[in-house]
Tab-separated table of C-alpha atoms in Angstrom:
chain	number	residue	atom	x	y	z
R	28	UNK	CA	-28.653	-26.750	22.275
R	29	UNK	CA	-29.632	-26.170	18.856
R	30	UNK	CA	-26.689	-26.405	16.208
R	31	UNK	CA	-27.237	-24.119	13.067
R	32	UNK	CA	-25.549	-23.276	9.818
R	33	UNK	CA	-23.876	-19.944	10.327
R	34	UNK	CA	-25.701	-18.510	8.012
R	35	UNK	CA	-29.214	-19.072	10.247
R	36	UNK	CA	-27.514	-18.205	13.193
R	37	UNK	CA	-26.494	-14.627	11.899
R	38	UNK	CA	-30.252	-14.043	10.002
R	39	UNK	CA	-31.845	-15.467	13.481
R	40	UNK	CA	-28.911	-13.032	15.144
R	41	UNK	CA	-30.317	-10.193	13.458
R	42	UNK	CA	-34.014	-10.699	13.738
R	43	UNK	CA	-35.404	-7.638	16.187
R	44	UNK	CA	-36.410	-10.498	18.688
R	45	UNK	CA	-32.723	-10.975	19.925
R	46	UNK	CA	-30.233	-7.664	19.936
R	47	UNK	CA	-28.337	-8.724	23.288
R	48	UNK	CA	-28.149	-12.304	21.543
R	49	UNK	CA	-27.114	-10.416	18.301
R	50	UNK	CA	-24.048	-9.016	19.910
R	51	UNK	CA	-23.109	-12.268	21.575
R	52	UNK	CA	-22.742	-14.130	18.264
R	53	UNK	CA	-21.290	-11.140	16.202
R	54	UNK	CA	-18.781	-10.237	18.420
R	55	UNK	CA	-16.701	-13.113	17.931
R	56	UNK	CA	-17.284	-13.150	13.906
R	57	UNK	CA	-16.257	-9.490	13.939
R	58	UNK	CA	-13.664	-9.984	16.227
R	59	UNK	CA	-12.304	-12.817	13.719
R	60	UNK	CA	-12.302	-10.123	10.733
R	61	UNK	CA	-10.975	-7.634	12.491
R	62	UNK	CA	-7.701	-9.799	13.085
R	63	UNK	CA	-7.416	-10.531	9.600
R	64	UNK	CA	-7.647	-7.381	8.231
R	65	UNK	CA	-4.811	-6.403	10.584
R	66	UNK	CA	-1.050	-5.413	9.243
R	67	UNK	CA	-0.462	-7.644	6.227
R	68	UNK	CA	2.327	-10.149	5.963
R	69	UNK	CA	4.082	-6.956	3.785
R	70	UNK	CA	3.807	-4.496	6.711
R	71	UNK	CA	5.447	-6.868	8.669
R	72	UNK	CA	8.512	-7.662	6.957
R	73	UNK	CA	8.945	-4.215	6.021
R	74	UNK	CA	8.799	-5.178	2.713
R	75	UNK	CA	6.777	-1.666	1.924
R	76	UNK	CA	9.306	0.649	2.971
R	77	UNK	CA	11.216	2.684	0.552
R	78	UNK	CA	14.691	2.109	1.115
R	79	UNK	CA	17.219	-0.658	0.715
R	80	UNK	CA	15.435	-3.311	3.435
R	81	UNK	CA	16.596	-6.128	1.324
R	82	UNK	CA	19.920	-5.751	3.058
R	83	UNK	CA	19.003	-6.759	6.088
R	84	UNK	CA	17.302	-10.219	5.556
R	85	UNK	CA	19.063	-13.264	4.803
R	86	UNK	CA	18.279	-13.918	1.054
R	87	UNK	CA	20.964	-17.323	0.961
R	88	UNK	CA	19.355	-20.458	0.446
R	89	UNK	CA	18.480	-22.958	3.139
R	90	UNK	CA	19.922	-26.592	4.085
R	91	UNK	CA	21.963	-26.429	0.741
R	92	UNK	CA	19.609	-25.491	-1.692
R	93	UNK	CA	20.981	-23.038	-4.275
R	94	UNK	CA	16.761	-21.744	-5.313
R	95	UNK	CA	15.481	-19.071	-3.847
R	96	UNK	CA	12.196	-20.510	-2.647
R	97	UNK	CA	11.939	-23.067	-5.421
R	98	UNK	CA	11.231	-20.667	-8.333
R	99	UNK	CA	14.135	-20.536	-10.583
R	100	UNK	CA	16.363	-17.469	-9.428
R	101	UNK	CA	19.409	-18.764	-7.776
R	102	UNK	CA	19.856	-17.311	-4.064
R	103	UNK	CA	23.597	-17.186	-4.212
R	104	UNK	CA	23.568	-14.957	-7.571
R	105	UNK	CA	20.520	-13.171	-5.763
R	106	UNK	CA	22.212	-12.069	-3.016
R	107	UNK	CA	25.342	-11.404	-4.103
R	108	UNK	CA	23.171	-8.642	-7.175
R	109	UNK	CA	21.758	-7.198	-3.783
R	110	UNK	CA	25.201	-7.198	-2.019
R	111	UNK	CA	27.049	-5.419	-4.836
R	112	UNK	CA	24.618	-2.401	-5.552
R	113	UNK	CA	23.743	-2.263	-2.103
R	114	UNK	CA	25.633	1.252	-2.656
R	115	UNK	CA	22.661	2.319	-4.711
R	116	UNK	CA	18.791	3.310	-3.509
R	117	UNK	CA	16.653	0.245	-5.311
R	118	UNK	CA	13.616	1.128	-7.158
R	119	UNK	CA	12.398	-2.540	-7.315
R	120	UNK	CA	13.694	-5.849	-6.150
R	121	UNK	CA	11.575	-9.091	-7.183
R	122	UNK	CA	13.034	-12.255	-5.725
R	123	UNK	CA	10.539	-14.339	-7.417
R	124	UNK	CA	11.066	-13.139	-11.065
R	125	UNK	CA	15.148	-12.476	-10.478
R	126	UNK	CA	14.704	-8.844	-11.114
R	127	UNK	CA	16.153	-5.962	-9.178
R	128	UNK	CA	15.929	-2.419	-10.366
R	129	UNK	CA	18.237	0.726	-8.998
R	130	UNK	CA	16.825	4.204	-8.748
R	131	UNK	CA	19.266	6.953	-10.352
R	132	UNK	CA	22.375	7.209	-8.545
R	133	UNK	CA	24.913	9.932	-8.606
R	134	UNK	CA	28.166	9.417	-7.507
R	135	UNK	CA	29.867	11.617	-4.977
R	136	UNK	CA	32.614	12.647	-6.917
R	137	UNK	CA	30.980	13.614	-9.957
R	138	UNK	CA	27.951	15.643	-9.846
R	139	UNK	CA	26.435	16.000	-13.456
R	140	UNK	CA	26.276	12.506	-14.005
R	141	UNK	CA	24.162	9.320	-13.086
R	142	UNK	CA	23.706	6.151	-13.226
R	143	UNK	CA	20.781	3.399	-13.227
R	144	UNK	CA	21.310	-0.362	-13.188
R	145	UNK	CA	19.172	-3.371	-14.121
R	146	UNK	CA	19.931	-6.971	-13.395
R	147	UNK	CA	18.037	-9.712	-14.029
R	148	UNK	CA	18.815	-13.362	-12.709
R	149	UNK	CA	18.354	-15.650	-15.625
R	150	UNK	CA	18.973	-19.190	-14.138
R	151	UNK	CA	18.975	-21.607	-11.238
R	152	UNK	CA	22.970	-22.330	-12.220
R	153	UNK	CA	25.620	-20.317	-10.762
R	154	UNK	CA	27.118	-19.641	-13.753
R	155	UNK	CA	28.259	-16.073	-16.042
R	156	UNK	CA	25.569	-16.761	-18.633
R	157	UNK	CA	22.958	-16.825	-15.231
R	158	UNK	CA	23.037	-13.388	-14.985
R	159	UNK	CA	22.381	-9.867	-17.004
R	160	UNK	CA	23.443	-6.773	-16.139
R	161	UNK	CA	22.439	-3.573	-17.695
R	162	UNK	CA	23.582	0.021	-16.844
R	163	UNK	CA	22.028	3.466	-17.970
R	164	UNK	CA	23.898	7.001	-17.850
R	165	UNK	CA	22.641	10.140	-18.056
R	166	UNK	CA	25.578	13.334	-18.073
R	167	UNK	CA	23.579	16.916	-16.831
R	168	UNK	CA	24.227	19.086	-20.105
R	169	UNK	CA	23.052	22.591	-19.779
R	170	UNK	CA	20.322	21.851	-16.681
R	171	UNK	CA	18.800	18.846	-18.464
R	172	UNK	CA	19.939	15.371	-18.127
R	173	UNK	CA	20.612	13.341	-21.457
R	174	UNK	CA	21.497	9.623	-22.287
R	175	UNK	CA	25.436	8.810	-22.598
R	176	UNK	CA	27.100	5.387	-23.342
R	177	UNK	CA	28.947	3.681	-20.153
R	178	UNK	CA	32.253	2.974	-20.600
R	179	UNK	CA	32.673	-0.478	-22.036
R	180	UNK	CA	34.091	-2.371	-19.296
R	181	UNK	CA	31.516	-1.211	-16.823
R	182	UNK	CA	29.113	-3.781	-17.397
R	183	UNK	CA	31.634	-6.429	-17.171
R	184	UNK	CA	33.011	-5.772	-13.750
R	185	UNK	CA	29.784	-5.101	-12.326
R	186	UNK	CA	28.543	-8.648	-13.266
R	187	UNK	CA	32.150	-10.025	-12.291
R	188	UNK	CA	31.844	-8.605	-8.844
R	189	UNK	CA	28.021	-10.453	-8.394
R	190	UNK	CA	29.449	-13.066	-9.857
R	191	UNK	CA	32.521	-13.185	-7.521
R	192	UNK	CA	30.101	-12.371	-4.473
R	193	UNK	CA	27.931	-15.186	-5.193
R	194	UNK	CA	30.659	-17.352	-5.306
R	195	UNK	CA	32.201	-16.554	-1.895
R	196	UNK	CA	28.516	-16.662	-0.494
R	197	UNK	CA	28.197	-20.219	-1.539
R	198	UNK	CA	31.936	-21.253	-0.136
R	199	UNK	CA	30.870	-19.553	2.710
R	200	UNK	CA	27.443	-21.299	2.771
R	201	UNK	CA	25.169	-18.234	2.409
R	202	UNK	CA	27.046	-15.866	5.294
């Protein structure tokens, strides 16, 4: 048996002398591709969807460690941004950079107004100054939606609940 460089092997493959002996060696090559351009890693996590998916996978760190996955954002103030505007639809959530973005939200109660929330995870440290939290609210005025100032506590007790979340998640380590 003659050993060739797969390159010769597919040229001699697909010489007209050999089309039964074509398919033999292709079909394993193709075969090969074919699994790898299957579902992605992203179809499979669900990661693609367009709801809040984030919720159901367990964002706490492992064996201890307070880092998300080594890169700077600490899981327990992660997870406990996800956990406390879980009651909003997210527009983006990046683990890696410590960023999550809400879509608009409107509360129940109150109809012609809405609100939009940023927070961005500063810091491997469990600490206040780890985490920024910014809030947007529109008020519907005469059919078109225009930007109001929050109330000024609102910010506050939205990064006091993560904050407080985070905490219990790492007492409770990461459940």
């Amino acid at each position: 048996m003659t050993v060739r460089p797969p390159f010769v092997a597919i040229r001699h493959a697909l010489s007209p002398r050999g089309p039964v002996r074509s398919a033999m060696l292709l079909a394993p090559v193709l075969a090969g591709l074919a699994a790898c351009s299957g579902s992605s890693h992203r179809a499979d996590t669900g990661l693609a969807l367009p709801q809040n998916h984030l919720l159901n996978e367990d964002r706490s760190a492992n064996g201890g460690d307070d880092q998300l996955a080594n890169n700077g954002v600490n899981a327990y103030l992660w997870r406990g941004a996800i956990d406390t505007l879980s009651f909003m639809p997210f527009a983006s959530a990046d683990a890696v950079g410590g960023v999550i973005l809400t879509d608009w939200y409107t509360p129940p109660a109150t109809r012609n107004e809405r609100f939009k929330i940023t927070a961005y995870i500063l810091s491997r440290n469990l600490r206040s100054d780890a985490i920024r939290v910014s809030v947007f609210r529109q008020a519907l005025t005469d059919g078109q939606w225009e930007d109001t100032p929050v109330a000024p506590n609102t910010v506050s007790d939205i990064t006091s609940k993560i904050l407080t979340r985070a905490r219990q998640l790492r007492a409770d380590g990461g459940h």
